[in-house]
Short mmCIF file of C-alpha atoms in Angstrom, two decimals:
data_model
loop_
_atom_site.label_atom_id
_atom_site.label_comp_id
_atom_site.label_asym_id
_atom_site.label_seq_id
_atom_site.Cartn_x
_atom_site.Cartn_y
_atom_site.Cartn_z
CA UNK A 1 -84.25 37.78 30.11
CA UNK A 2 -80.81 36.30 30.66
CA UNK A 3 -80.65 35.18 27.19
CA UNK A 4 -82.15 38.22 25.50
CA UNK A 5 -79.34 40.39 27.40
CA UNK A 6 -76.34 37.75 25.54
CA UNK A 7 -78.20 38.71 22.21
CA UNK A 8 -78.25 42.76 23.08
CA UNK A 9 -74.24 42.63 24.25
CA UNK A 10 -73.38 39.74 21.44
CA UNK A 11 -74.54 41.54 18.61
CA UNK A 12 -75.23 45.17 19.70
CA UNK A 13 -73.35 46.10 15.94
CA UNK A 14 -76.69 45.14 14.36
CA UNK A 15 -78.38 48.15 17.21
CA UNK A 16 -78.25 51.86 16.66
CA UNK A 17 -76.52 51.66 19.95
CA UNK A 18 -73.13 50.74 18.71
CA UNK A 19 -70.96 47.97 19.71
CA UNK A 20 -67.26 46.51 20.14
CA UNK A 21 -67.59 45.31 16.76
CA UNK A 22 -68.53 48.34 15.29
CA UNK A 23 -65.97 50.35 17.08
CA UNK A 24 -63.64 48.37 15.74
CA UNK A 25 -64.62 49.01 12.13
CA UNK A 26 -64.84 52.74 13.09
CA UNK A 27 -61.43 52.34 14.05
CA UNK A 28 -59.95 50.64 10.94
CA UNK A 29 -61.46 54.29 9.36
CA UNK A 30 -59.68 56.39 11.39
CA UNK A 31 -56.71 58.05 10.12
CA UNK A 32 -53.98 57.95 13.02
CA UNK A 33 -55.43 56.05 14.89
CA UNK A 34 -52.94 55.98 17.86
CA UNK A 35 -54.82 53.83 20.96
CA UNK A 36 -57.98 51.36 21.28
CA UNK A 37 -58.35 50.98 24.34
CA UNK A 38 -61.54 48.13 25.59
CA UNK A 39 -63.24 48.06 28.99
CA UNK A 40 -63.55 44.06 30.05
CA UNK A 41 -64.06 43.28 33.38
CA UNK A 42 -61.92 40.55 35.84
CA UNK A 43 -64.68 38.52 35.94
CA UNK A 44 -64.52 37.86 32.26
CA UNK A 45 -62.71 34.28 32.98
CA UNK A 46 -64.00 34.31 36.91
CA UNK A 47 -65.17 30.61 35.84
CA UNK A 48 -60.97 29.86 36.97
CA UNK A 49 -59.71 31.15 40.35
CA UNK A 50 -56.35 32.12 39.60
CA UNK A 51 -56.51 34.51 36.72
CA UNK A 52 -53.38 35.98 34.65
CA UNK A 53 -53.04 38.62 32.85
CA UNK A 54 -53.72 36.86 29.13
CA UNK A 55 -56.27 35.70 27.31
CA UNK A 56 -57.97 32.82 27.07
CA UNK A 57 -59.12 31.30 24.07
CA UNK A 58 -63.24 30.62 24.30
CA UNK A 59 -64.86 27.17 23.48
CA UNK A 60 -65.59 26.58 19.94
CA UNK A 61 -69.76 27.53 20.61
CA UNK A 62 -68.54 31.29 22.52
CA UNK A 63 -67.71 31.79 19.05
CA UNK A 64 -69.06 35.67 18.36
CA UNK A 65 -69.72 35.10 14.63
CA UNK A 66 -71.47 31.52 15.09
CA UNK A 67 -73.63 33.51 17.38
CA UNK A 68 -74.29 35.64 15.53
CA UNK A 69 -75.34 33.64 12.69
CA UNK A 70 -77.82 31.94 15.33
CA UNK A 71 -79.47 34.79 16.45
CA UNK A 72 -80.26 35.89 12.64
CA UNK A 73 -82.43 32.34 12.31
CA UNK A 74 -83.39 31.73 15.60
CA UNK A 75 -86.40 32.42 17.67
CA UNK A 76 -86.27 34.07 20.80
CA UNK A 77 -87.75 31.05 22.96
CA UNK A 78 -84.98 29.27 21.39
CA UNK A 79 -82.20 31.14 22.45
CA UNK A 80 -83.63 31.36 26.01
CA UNK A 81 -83.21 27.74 25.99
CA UNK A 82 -79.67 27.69 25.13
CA UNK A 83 -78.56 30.10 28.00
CA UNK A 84 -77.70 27.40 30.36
CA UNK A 85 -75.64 25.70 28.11
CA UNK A 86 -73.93 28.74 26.87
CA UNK A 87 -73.19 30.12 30.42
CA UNK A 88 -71.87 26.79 31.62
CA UNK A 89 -69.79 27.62 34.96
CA UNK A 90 -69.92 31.24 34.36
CA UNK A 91 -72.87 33.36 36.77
CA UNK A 92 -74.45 35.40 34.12
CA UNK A 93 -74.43 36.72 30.53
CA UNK A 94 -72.63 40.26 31.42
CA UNK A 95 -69.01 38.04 32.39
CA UNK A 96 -70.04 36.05 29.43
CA UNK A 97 -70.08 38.52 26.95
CA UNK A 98 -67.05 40.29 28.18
CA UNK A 99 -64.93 36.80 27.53
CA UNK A 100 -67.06 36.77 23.77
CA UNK A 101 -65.97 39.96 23.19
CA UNK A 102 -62.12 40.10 23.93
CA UNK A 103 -62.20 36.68 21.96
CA UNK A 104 -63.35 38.55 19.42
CA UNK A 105 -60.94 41.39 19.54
CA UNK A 106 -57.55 38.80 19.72
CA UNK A 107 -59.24 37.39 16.68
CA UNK A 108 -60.03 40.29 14.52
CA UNK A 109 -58.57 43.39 15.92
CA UNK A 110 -54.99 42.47 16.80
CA UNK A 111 -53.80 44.57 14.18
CA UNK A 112 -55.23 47.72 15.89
CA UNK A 113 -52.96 49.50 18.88
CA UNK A 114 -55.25 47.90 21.35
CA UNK A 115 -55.39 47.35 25.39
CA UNK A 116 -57.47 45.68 27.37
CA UNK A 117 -58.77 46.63 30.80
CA UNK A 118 -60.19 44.62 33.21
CA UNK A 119 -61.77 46.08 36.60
CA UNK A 120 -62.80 43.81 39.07
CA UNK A 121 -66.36 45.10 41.19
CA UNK A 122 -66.39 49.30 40.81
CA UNK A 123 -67.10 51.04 43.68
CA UNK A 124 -66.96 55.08 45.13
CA UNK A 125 -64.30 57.33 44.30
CA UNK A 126 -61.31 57.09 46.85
CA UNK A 127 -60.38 60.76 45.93
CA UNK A 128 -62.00 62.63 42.62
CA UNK A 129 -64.28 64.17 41.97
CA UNK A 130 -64.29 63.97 46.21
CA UNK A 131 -63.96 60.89 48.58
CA UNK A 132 -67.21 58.69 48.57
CA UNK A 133 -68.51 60.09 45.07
CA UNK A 134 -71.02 57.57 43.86
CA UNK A 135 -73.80 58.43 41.04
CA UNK A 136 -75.36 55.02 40.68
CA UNK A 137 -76.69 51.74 42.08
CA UNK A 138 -74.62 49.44 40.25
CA UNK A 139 -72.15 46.97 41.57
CA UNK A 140 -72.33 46.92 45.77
CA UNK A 141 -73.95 50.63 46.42
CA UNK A 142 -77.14 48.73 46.02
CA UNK A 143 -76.81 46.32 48.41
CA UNK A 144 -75.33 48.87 51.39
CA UNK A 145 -78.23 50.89 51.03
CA UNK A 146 -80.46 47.88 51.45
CA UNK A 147 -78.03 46.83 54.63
CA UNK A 148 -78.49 50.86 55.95
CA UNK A 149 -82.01 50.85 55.54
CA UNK A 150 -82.17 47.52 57.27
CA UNK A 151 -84.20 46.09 54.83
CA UNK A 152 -81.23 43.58 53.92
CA UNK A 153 -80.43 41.05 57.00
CA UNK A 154 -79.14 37.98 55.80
CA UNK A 155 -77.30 36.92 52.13
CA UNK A 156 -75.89 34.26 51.34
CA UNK A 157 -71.90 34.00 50.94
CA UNK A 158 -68.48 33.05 52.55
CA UNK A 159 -67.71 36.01 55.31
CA UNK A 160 -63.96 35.34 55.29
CA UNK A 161 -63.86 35.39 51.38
CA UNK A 162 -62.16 38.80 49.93
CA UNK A 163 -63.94 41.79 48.60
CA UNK A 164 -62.24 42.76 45.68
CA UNK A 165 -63.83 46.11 45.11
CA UNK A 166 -61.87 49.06 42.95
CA UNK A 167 -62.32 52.97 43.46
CA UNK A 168 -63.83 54.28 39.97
CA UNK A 169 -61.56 57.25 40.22
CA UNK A 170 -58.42 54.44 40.16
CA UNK A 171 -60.49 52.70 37.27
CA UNK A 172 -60.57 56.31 35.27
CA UNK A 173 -56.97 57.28 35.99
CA UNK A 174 -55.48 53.56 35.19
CA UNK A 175 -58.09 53.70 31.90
CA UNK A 176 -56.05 56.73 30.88
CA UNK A 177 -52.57 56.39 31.30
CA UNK A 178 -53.43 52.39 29.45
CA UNK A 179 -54.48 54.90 26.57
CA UNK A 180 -51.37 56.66 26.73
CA UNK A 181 -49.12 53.52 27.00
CA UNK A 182 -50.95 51.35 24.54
CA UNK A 183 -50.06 54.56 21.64
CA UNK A 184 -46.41 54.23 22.22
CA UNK A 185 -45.98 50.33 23.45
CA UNK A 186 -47.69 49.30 19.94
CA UNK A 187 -44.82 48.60 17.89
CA UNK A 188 -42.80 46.91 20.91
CA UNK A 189 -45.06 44.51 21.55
CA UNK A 190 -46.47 41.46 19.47
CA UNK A 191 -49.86 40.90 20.94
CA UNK A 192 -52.45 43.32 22.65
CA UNK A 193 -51.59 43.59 26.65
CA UNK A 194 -54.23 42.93 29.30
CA UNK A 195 -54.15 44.67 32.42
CA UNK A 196 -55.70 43.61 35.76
CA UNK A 197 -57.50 46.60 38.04
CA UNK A 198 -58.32 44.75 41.26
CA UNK A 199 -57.69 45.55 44.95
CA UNK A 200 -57.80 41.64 46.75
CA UNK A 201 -54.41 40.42 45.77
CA UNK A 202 -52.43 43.49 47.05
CA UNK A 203 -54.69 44.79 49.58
CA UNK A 204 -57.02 42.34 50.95
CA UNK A 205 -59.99 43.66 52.97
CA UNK A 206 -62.76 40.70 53.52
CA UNK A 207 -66.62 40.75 53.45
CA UNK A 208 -66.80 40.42 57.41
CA UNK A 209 -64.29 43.37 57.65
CA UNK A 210 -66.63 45.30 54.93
CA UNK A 211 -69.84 44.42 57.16
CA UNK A 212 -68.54 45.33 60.18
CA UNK A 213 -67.33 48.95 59.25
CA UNK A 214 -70.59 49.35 57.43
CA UNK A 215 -72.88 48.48 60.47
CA UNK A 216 -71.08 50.78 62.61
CA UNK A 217 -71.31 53.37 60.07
CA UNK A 218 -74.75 53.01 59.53
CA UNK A 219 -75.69 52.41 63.19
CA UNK A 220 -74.29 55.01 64.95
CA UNK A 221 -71.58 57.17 62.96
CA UNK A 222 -74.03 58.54 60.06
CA UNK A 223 -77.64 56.46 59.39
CA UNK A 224 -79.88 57.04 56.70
CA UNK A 225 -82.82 59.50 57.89
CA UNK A 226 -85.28 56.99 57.29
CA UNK A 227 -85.22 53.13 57.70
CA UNK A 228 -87.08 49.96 57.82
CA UNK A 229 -85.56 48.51 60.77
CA UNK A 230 -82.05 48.66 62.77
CA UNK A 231 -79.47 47.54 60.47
CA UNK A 232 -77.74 44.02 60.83
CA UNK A 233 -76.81 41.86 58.28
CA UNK A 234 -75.20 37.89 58.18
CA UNK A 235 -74.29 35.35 55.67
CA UNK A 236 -75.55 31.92 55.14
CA UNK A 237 -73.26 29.09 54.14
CA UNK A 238 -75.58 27.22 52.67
CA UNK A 239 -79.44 27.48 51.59
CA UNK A 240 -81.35 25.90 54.43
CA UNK A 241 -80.42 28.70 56.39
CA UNK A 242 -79.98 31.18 54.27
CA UNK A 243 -84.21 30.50 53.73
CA UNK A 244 -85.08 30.23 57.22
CA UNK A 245 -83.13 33.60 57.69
CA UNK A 246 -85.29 34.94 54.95
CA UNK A 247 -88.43 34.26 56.85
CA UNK A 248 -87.66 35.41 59.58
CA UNK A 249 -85.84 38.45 59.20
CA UNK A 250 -87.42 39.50 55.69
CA UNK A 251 -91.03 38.18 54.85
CA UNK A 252 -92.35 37.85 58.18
CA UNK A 253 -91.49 41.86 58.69
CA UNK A 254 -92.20 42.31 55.20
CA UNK A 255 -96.31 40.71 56.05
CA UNK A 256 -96.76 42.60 59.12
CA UNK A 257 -95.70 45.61 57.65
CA UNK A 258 -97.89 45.77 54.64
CA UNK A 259 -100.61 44.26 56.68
CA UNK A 260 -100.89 47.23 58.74
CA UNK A 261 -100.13 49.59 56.04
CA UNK A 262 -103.60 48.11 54.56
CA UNK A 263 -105.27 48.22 57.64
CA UNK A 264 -104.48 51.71 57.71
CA UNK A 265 -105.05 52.84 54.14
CA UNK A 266 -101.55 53.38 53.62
CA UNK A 267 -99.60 51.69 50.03
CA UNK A 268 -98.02 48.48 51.03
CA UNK A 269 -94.78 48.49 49.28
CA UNK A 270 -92.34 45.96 51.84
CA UNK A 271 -92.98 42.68 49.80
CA UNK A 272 -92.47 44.45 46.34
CA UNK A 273 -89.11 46.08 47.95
CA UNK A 274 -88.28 42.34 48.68
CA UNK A 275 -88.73 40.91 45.91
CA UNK A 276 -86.45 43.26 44.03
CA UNK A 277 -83.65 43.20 47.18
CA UNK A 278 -83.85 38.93 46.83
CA UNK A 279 -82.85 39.42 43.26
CA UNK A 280 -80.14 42.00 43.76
CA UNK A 281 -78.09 40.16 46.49
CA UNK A 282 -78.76 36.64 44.29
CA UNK A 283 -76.64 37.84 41.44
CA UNK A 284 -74.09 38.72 43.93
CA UNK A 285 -74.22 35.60 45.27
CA UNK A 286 -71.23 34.13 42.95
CA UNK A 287 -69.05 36.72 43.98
CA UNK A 288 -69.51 36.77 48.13
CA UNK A 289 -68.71 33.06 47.67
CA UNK A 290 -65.73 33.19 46.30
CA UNK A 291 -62.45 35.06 45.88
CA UNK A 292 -59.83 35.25 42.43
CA UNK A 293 -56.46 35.40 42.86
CA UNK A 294 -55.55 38.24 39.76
CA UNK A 295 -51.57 38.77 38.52
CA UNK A 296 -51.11 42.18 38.09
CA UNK A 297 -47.65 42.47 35.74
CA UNK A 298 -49.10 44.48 33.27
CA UNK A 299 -50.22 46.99 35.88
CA UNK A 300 -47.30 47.52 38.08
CA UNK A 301 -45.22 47.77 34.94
CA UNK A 302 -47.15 50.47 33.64
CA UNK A 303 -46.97 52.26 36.80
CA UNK A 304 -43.42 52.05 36.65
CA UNK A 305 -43.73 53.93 32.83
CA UNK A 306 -44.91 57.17 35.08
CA UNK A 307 -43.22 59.62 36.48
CA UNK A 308 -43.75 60.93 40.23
CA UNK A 309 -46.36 63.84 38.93
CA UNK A 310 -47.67 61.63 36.77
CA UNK A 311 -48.39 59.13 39.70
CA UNK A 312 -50.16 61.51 41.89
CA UNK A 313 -52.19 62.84 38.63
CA UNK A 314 -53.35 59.71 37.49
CA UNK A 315 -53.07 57.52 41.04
CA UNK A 316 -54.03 53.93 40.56
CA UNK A 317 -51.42 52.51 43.60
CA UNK A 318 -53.90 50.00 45.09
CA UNK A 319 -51.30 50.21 48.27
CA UNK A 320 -52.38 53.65 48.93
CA UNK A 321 -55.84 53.05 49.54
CA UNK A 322 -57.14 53.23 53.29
CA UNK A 323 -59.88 50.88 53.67
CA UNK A 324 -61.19 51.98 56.83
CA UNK A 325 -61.53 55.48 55.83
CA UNK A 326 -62.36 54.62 51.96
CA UNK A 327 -65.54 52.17 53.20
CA UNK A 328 -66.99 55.16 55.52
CA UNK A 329 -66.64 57.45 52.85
CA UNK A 330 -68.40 55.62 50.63
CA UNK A 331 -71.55 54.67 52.90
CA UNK A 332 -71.69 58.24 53.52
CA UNK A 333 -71.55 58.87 49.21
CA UNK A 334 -74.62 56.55 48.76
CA UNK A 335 -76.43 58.96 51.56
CA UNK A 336 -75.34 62.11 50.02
CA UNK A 337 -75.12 61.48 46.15
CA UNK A 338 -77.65 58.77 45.22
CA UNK A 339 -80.43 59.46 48.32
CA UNK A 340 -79.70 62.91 48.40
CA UNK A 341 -80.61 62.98 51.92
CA UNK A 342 -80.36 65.92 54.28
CA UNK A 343 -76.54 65.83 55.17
CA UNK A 344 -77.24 68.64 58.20
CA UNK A 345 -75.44 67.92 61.62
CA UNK A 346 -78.70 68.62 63.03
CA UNK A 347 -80.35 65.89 60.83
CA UNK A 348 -77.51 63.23 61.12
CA UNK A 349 -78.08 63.47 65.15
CA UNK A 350 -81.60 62.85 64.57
CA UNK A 351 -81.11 60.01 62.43
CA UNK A 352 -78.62 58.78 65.26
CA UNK A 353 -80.99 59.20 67.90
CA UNK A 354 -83.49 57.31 65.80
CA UNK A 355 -81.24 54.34 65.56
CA UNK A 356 -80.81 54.18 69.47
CA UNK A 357 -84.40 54.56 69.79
CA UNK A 358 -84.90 51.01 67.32
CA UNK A 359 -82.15 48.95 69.71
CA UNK A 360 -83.40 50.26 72.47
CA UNK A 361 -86.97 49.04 71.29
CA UNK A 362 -85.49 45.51 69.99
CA UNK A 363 -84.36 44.55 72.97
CA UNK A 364 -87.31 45.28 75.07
CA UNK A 365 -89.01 43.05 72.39
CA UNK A 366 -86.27 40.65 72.62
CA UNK A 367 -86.55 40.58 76.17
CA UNK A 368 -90.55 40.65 76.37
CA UNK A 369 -90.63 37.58 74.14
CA UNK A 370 -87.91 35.70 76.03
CA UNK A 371 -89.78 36.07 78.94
CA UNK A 372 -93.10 35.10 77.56
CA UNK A 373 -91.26 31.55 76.02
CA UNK A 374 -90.24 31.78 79.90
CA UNK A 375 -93.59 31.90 81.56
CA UNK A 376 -95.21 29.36 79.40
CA UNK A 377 -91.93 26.56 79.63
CA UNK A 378 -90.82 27.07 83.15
CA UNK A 379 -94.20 24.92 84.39
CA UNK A 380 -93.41 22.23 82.00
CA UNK A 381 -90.01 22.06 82.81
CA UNK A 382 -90.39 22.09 86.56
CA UNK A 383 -92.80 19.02 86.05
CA UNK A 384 -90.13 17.14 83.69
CA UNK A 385 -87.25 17.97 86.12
CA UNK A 386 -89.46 16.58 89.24
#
């Protein structure tokens, strides 16, 4: 799979589809052509920690056109078996691919008025089309509506690391005034600038500050209508616990549940949702484990290019962002635009309710089992004592 998605993205010229490759031949046709503008990512080299705002030249076999000659002989069991090798300290073929690819551009499309842009992790709009706006499950909104739903409990990762996580509406506004720079900075500049879209260097906010916002949100500020269990989520430092968390928070639910679903004639679902929620928060993994440290010259000089109304039209100022009001926005955007749940006042103090209802149940459980591990060790540790 890993290694069938390098072929798609490495040679998607040879698809219907399109490609970088063929864009770029599209734009040696166009007449006028005044501004190419390509969307990397700032994970591209995230295999260093301290990343400027250049590029940097790939090994000899991230060469596009050698892979491309490879995939025209080679079988696809084959290329699987090169993905290791090929990914080397890199987490997956998507940051991959974006490296490929702007290697490929500084070596065949220099000529062209290009820029690159690279966003670090995407998020909800800070401000347009309105605060919170979210229409997909890419990047984190996945993962906070697993946390909500208290389905996801425990991932692994480094609390105190940063999460670098950009606005989309910052990511559209910065992708357009780069366009409008790149058509008149052309001629002034010898090679192609890069410029860095990322949130951690200027405005830290970490993963425990994320996850404690979040569980308050989703607690008692504005749940989802309907969840698995109270929401609560931790990170493991290493794997040992980060398994027995699993098991205990995750499959052993995850049984009981479907057991009684099938004792009851009702679709058991919990284990599928699992296995699909394991796999999410494992390629995120990488990211809650570390943090980049990302220049951003290129960017602050082209915010210095704008004028006032041209900074409040096409905002991108990192400083101005509000994390504690940006996060609760956002929460609430993956309830309203991708759930499309019942926003009602009347239906969010249900869902509160609800929630108060599940802690208030946890604890008696909580308590209950305590003092049944009570009952049964107090004799034996009476007898040990005397």
């Amino acid at each position: 799979d890993g290694m069938s998605k390098l072929t798609e993205a490495v040679v998607s010229t040879q698809s219907t589809g399109g490609g970088t490759m063929k864009m770029v031949a599209l734009a040696r046709q166009t007449k006028n052509l005044i501004s190419f503008v390509h969307v990397s990512t700032a994970y591209a080299n995230c295999n260093l920690l301290d990343i400027d705002e250049v590029f940097y030249p790939m090994l000899k076999e991230h060469d596009p056109m050698k892979l491309m000659d490879l995939i025209e002989w080679m079988d696809e069991e084959s290329l699987e078996a090169m993905t290791s090798s090929l990914l080397k300290d890199r987490p997956n073929t998507y940051c991959l691919t974006k490296a490929i690819t702007e290697a490929y551009l500084f070596e065949h499309a220099q000529d062209l008025p290009l820029g690159i842009f690279r966003p670090s992790i995407i998020g909800a709009a800070w401000q347009e089309p309105a605060p919170g706006w979210i229409d997909n499950l890419n990047g984190p909104s996945g993962l906070f509506i697993a946390v909500g739903k208290g389905v996801l409990r425990i991932l692994e990762g480094d609390r105190n690391k940063v999460a670098d996580i950009i606005p989309i509406d910052y990511c559209v506004n910065m992708l357009i005034t780069i366009g409008w720079y790149t058509s008149i900075a052309t001629k002034q500049i010898e090679k192609p600038l890069i410029y860095h879209c990322t949130s951690g260097s200027k405005k830290p906010y970490t993963w425990l500050q994320l996850g404690t916002i979040m569980l308050d949100h989703y607690s008692s500020t504005n749940p989802f209508n309907e969840v698995f269990r109270t929401p609560s989520v931790n990170f493991a430092t290493n794997q040992s616990e980060l398994t027995f968390w699993k098991v205990v928070s995750h499959w052993i639910p995850a049984y009981l549940t479907d057991g009684m679903s099938k004792l009851t004639g009702n679709r058991a679902r919990m284990l599928r949702i699992y296995d699909k929620v394991h796999k999410a928060s494992l390629t995120f993994t990488f990211f809650t484990k570390r943090e980049w440290t990302w220049t951003s010259g290129n960017c602050d000089m082209l915010m210095s290019k704008m004028s006032n109304k041209e900074k409040k039209l096409f905002n991108f100022d990192v400083n101005q962002i509000v994390w504690e009001d940006y996060y609760p926005n956002y929460f609430t955007g993956t309830k309203q635009y991708i759930l499309k749940e019942d926003m009602s006042t009347s239906k969010v103090n249900e869902a509160i309710q609800q929630q108060a209802k599940y802690r208030h149940m946890t604890h008696l459980v909580l308590f209950i089992f305590m003092a049944f591990i009570g009952y049964f060790l107090y004799p034996a540790l009476t007898a040990l004592v005397n």
